[in-house]
PDB file of C-alpha atoms in Angstrom:
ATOM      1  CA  UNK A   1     -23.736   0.344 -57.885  1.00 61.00           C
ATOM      2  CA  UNK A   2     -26.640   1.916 -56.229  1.00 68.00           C
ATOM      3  CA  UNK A   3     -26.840   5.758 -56.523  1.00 92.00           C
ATOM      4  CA  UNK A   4     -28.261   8.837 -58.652  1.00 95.00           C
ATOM      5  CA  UNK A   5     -27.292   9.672 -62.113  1.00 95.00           C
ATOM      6  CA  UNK A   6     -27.530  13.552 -63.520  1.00 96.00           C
ATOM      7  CA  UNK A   7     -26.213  14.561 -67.073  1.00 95.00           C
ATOM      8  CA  UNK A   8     -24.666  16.294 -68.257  1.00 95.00           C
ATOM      9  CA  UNK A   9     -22.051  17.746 -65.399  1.00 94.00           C
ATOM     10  CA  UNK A  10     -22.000  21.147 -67.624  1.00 95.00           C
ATOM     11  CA  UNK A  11     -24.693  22.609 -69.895  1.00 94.00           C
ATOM     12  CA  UNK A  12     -24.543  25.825 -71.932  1.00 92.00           C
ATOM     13  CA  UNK A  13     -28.325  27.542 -72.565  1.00 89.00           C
ATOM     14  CA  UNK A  14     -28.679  29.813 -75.619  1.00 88.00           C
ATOM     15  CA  UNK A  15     -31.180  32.877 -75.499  1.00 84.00           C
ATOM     16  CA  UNK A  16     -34.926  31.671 -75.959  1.00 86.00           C
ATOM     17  CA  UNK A  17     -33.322  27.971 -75.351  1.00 91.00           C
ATOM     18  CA  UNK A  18     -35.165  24.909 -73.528  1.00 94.00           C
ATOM     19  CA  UNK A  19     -32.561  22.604 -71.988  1.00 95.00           C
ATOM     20  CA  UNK A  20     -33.454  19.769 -70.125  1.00 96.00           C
ATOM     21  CA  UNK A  21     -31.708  18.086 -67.199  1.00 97.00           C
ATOM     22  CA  UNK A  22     -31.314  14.379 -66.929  1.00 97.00           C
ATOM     23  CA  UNK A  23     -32.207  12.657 -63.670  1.00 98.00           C
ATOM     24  CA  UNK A  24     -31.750   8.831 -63.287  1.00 97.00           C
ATOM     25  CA  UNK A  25     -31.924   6.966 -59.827  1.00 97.00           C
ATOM     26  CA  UNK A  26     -31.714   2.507 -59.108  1.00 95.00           C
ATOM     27  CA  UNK A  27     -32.436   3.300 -55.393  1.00 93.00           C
ATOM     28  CA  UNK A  28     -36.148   1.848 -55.849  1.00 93.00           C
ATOM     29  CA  UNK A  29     -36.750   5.759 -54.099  1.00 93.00           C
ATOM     30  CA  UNK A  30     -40.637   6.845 -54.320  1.00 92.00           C
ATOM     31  CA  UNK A  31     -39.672  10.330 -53.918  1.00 93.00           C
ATOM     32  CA  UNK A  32     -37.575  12.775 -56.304  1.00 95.00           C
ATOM     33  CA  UNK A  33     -36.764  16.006 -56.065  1.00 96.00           C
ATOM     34  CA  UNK A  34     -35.216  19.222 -57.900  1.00 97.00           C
ATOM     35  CA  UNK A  35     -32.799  21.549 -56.288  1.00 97.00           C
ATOM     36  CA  UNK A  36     -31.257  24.887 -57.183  1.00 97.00           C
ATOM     37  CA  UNK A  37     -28.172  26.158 -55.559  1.00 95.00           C
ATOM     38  CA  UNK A  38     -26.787  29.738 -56.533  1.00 93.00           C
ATOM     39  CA  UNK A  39     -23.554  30.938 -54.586  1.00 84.00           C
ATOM     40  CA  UNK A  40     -24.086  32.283 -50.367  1.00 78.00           C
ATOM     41  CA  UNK A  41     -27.301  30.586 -51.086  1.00 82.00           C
ATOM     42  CA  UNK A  42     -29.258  27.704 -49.377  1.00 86.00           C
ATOM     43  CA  UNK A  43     -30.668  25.290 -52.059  1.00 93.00           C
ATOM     44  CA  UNK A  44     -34.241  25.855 -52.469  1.00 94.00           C
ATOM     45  CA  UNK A  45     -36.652  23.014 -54.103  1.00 95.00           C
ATOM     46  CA  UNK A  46     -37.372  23.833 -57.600  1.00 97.00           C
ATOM     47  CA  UNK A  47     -40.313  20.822 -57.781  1.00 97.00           C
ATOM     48  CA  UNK A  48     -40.741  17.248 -56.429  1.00 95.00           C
ATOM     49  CA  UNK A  49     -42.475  14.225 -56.978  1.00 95.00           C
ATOM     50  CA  UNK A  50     -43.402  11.594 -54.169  1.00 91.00           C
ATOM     51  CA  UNK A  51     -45.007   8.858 -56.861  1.00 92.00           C
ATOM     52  CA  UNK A  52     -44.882   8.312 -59.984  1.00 95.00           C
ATOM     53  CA  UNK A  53     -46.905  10.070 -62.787  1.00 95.00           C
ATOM     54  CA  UNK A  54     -47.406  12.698 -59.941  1.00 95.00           C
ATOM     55  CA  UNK A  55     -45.144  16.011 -59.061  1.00 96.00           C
ATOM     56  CA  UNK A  56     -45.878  19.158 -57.180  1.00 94.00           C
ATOM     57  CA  UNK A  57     -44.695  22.900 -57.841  1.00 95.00           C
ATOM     58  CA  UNK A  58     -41.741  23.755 -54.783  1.00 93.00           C
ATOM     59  CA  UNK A  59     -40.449  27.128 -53.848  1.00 91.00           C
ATOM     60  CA  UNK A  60     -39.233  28.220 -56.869  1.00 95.00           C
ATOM     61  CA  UNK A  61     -41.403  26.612 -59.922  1.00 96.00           C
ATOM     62  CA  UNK A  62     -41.713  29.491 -62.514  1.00 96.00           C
ATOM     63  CA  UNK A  63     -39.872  28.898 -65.200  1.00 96.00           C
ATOM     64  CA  UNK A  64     -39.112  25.121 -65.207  1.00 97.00           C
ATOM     65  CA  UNK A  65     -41.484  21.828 -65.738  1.00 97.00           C
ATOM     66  CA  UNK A  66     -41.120  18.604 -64.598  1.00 98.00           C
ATOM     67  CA  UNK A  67     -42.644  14.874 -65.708  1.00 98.00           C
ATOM     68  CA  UNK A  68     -42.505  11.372 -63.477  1.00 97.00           C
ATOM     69  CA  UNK A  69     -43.381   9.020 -66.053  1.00 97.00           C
ATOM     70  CA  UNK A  70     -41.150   6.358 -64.490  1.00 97.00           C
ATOM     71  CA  UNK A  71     -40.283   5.728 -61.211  1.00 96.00           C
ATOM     72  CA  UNK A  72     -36.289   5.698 -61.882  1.00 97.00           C
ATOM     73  CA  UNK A  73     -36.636   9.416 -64.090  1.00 98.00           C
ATOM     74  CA  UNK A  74     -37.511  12.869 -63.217  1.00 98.00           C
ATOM     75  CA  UNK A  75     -36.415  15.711 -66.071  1.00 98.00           C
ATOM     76  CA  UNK A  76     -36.309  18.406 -65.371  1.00 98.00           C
ATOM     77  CA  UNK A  77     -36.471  21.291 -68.221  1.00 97.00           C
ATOM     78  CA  UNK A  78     -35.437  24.841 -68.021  1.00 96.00           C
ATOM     79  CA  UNK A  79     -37.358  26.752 -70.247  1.00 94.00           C
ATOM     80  CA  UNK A  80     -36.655  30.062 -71.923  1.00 90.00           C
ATOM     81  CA  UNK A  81     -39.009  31.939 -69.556  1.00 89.00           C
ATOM     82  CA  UNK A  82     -36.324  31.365 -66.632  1.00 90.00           C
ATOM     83  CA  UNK A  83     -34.644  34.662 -66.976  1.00 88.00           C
ATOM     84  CA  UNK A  84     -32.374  33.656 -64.390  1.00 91.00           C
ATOM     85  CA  UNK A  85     -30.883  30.411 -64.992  1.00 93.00           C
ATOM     86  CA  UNK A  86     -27.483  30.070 -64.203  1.00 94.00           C
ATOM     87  CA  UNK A  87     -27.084  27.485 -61.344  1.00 95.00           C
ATOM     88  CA  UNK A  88     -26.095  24.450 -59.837  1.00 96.00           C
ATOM     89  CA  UNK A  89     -28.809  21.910 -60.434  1.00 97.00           C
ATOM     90  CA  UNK A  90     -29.144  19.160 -57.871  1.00 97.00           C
ATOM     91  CA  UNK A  91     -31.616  16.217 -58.330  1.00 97.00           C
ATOM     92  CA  UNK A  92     -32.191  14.115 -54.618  1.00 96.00           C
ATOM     93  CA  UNK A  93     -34.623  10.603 -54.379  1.00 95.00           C
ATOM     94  CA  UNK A  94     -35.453   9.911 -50.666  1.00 91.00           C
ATOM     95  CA  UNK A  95     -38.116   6.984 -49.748  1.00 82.00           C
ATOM     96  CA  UNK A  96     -40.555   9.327 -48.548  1.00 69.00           C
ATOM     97  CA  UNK A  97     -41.215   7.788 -45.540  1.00 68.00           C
ATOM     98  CA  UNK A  98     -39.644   8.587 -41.693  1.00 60.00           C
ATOM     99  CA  UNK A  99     -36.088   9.954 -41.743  1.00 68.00           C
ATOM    100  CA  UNK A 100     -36.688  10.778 -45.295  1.00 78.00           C
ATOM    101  CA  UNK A 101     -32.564  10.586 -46.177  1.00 89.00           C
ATOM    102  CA  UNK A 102     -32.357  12.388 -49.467  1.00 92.00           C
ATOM    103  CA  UNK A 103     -29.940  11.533 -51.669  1.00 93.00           C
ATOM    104  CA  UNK A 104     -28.465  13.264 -54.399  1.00 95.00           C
ATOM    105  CA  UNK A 105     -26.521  13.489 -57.594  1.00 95.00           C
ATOM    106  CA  UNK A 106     -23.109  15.199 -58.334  1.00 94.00           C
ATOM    107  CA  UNK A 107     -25.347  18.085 -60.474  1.00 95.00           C
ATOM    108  CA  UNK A 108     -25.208  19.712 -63.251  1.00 96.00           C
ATOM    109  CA  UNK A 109     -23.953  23.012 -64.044  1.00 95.00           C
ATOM    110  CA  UNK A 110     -25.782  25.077 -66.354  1.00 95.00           C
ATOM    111  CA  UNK A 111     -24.613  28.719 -67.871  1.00 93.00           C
ATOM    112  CA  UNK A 112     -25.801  30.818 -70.143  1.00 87.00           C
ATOM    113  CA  UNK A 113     -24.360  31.630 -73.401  1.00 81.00           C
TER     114      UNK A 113
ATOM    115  CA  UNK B   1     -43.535  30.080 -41.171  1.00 63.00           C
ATOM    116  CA  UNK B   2     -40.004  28.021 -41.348  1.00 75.00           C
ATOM    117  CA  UNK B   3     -36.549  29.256 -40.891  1.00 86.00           C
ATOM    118  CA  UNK B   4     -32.929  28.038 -40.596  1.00 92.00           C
ATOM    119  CA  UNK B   5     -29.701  29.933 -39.883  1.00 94.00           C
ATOM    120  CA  UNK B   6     -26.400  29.180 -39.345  1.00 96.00           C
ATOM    121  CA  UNK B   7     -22.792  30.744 -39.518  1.00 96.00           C
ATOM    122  CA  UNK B   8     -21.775  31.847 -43.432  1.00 95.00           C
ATOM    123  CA  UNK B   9     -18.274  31.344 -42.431  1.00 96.00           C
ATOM    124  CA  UNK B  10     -15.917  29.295 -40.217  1.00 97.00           C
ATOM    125  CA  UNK B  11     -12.197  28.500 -40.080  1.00 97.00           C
ATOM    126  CA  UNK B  12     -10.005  26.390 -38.043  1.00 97.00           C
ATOM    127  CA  UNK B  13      -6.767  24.782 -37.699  1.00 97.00           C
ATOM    128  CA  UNK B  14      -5.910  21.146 -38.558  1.00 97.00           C
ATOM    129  CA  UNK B  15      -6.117  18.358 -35.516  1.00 97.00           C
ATOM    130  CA  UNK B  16      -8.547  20.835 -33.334  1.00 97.00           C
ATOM    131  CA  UNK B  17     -11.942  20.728 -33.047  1.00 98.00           C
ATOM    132  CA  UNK B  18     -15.109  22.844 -34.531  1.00 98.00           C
ATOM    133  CA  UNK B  19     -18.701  23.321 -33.445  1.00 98.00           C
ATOM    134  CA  UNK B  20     -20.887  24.606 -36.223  1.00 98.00           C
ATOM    135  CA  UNK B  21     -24.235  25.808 -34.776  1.00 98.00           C
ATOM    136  CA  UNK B  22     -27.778  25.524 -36.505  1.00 97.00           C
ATOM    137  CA  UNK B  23     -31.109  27.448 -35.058  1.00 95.00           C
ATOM    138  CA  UNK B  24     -34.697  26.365 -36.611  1.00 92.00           C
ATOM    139  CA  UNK B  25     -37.682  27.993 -36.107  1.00 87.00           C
ATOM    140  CA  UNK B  26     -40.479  25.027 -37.712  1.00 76.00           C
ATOM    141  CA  UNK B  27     -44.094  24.480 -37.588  1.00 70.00           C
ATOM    142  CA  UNK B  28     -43.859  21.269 -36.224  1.00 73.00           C
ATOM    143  CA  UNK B  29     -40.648  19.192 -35.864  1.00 73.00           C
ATOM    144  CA  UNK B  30     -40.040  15.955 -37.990  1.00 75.00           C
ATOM    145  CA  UNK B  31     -36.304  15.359 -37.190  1.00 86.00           C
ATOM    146  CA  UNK B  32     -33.263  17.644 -38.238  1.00 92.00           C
ATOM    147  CA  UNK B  33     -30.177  16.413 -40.791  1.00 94.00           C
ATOM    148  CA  UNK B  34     -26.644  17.662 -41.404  1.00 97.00           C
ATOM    149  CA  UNK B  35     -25.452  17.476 -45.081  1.00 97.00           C
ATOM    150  CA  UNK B  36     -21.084  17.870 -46.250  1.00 97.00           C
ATOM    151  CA  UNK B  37     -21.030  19.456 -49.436  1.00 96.00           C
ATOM    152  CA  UNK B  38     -17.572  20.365 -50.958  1.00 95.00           C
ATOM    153  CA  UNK B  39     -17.296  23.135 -53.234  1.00 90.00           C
ATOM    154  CA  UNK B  40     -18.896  21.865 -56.851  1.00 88.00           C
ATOM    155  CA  UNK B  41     -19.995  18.604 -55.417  1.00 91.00           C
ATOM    156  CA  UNK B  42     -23.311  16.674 -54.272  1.00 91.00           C
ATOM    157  CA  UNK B  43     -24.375  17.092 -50.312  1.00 94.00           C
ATOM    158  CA  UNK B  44     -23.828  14.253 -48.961  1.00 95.00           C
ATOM    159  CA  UNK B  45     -25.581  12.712 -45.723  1.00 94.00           C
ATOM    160  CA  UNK B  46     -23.986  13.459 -42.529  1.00 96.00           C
ATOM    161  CA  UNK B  47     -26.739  12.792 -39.989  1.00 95.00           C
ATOM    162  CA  UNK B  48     -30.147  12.637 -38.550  1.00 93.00           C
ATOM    163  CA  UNK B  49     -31.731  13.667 -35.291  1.00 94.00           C
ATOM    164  CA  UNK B  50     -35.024  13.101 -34.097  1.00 90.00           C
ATOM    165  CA  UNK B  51     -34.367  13.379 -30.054  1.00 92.00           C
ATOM    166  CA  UNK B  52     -32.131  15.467 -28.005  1.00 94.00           C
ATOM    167  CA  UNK B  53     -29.026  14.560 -27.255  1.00 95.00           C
ATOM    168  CA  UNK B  54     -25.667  14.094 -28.978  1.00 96.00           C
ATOM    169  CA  UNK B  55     -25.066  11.442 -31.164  1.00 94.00           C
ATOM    170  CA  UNK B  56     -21.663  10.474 -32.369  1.00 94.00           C
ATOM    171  CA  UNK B  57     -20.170   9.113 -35.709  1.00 91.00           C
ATOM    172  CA  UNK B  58     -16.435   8.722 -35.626  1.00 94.00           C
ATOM    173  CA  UNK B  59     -15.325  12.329 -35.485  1.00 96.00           C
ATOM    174  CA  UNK B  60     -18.237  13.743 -36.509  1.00 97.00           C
ATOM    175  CA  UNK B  61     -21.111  14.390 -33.574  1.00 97.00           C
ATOM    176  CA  UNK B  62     -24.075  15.940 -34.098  1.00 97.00           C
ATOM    177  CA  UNK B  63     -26.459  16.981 -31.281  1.00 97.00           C
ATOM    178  CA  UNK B  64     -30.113  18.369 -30.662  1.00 95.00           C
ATOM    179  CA  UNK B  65     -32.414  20.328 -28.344  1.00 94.00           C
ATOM    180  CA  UNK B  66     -35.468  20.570 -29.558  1.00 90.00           C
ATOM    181  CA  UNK B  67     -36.582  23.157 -26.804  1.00 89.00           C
ATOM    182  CA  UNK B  68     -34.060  25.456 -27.949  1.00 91.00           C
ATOM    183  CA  UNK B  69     -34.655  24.924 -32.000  1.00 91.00           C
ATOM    184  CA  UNK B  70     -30.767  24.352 -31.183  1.00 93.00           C
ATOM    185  CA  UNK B  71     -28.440  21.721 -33.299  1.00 96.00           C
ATOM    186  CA  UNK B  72     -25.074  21.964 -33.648  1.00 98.00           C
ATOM    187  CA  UNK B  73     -22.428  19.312 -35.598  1.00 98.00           C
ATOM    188  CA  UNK B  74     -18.917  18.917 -33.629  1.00 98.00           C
ATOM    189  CA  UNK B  75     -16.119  17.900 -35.745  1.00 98.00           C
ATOM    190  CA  UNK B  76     -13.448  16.534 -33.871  1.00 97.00           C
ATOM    191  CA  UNK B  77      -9.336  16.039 -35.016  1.00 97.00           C
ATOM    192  CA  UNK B  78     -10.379  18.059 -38.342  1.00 98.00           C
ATOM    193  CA  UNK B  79      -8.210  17.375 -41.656  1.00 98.00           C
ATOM    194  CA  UNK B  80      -7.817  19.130 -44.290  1.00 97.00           C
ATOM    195  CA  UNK B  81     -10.361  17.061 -46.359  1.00 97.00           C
ATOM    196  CA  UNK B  82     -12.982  18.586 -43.596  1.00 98.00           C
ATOM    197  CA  UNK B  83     -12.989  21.920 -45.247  1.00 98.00           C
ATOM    198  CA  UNK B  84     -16.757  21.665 -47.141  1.00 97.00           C
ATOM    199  CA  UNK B  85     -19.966  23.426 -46.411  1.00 96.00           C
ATOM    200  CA  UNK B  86     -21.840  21.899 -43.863  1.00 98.00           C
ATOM    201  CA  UNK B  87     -25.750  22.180 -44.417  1.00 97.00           C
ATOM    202  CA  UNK B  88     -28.568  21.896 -42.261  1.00 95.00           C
ATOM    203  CA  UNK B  89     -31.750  20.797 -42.818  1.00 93.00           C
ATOM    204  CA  UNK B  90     -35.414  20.397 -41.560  1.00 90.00           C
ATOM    205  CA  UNK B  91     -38.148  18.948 -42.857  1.00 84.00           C
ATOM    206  CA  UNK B  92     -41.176  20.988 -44.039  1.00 80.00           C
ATOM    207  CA  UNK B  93     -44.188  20.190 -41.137  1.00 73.00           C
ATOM    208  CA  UNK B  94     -46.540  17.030 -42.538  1.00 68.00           C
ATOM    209  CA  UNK B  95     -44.220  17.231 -45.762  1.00 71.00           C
ATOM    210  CA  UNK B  96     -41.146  15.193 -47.036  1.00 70.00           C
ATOM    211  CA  UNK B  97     -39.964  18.874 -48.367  1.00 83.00           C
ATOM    212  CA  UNK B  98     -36.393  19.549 -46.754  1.00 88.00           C
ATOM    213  CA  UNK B  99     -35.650  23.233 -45.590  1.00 89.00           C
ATOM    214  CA  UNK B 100     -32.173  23.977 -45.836  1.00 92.00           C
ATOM    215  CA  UNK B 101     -30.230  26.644 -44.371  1.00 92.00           C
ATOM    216  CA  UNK B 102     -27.743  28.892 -46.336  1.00 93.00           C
ATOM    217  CA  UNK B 103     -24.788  26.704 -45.314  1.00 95.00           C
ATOM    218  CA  UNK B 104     -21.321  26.951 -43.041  1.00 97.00           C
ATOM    219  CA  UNK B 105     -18.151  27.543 -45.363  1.00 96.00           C
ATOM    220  CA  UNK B 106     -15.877  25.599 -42.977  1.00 98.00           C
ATOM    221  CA  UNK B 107     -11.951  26.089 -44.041  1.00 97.00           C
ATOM    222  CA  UNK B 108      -9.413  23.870 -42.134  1.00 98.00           C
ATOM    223  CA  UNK B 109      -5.726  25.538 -42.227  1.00 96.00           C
ATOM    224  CA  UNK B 110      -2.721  23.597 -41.664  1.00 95.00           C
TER     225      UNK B 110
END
């Protein structure tokens, strides 16, 4: 089966806390990407990465960090200086090319403790 | 600058049909999608337009006008499985970034 992977589905963060999200996708995509959703809002791109070993900042950076070491795998870690962090996190892979169909996982909920 | 808007909120009844509107203001214009998202769950691909005109998918249509920034998505004999967000979504000018709006909360009644 061909599709994106994210674990956990829910994540508890304690004060002063780095969590990181998993992100796995066997759609041979070139292009990743990291999503935040919060409620009555759009979701707004956290950071993406359109080749490996490479990733650039998105809308909403500060606070989280990103690698692309493999093609299939993009982390994504929220570190303690996002103040903010409850969310829905949504990874997407797309092929980067016309159309650009992004795909995405089922997410992963992350609270606060 | 880049901007999408559409309806927070929508309701209708079971078997009829709704048109959920989308305006986009873009530098540039690279195509526009429509994403289902149920409450909890991943978007999931609805459709893709590139040139104006309706398009149709089973009971799901989705049309353009790129002189108007207009798009709308026309579902057609809803069910009760219909009732999702519906998001729509542009793609950054020269970028692979997508732009989404906030979302239509579309709730089908019996």
């Amino acid at each position: 089966d061909g599709g994106i992977t994210q674990s956990p589905k829910y994540l508890f963060r304690k004060e002063g806390q780095n969590v990181t999200l998993s992100c796995e996708q066997n759609l041979n995509h070139d292009a990743m990407y990291w999503y935040r959703q919060d409620p009555g809002q759009g979701l707004r791109l956290i950071y993406y990465s359109q080749i490996v070993n490479d990733f650039q900042k998105g809308d909403i950076a500060e606070g989280y960090s990103v690698s692309r070491e493999k093609k299939e795998s993009f982390p994504l870690t929220v570190t303690s200086a996002q103040k903010n962090p409850t969310a829905f996190y949504l990874c997407a892979s797309g092929n980067g090319q016309d159309q650009n169909i992004q795909y995405f996982g089922a997410g992963t909920r992350l609270s606060v403790l | 600058g880049q901007n999408i808007d559409q309806p927070t909120e929508m309701t209708a009844t079971e078997g009829a049909i709704v048109q959920i509107n989308c305006t986009y203001q873009t530098s540039g214009f690279n195509g526009l999608f429509w994403y289902q998202q149920h409450a909890g769950e991943a978007p999931t691909f609805l459709s893709y337009n590139v040139l104006d005109g309706l398009e149709e998918k089973g009971r799901f249509s989705s049309f353009l006008s790129r002189s108007k920034g207009y798009s709308y998505l026309l579902l057609k004999e809803l069910q009760m499985k219909d009732s999702a967000s519906y998001l729509c979504a542009a793609p950054s000018y020269n970028t692979d970034k997508l732009i989404f709006g906030t979302g239509t909360r579309l709730q089908v009644f019996p």
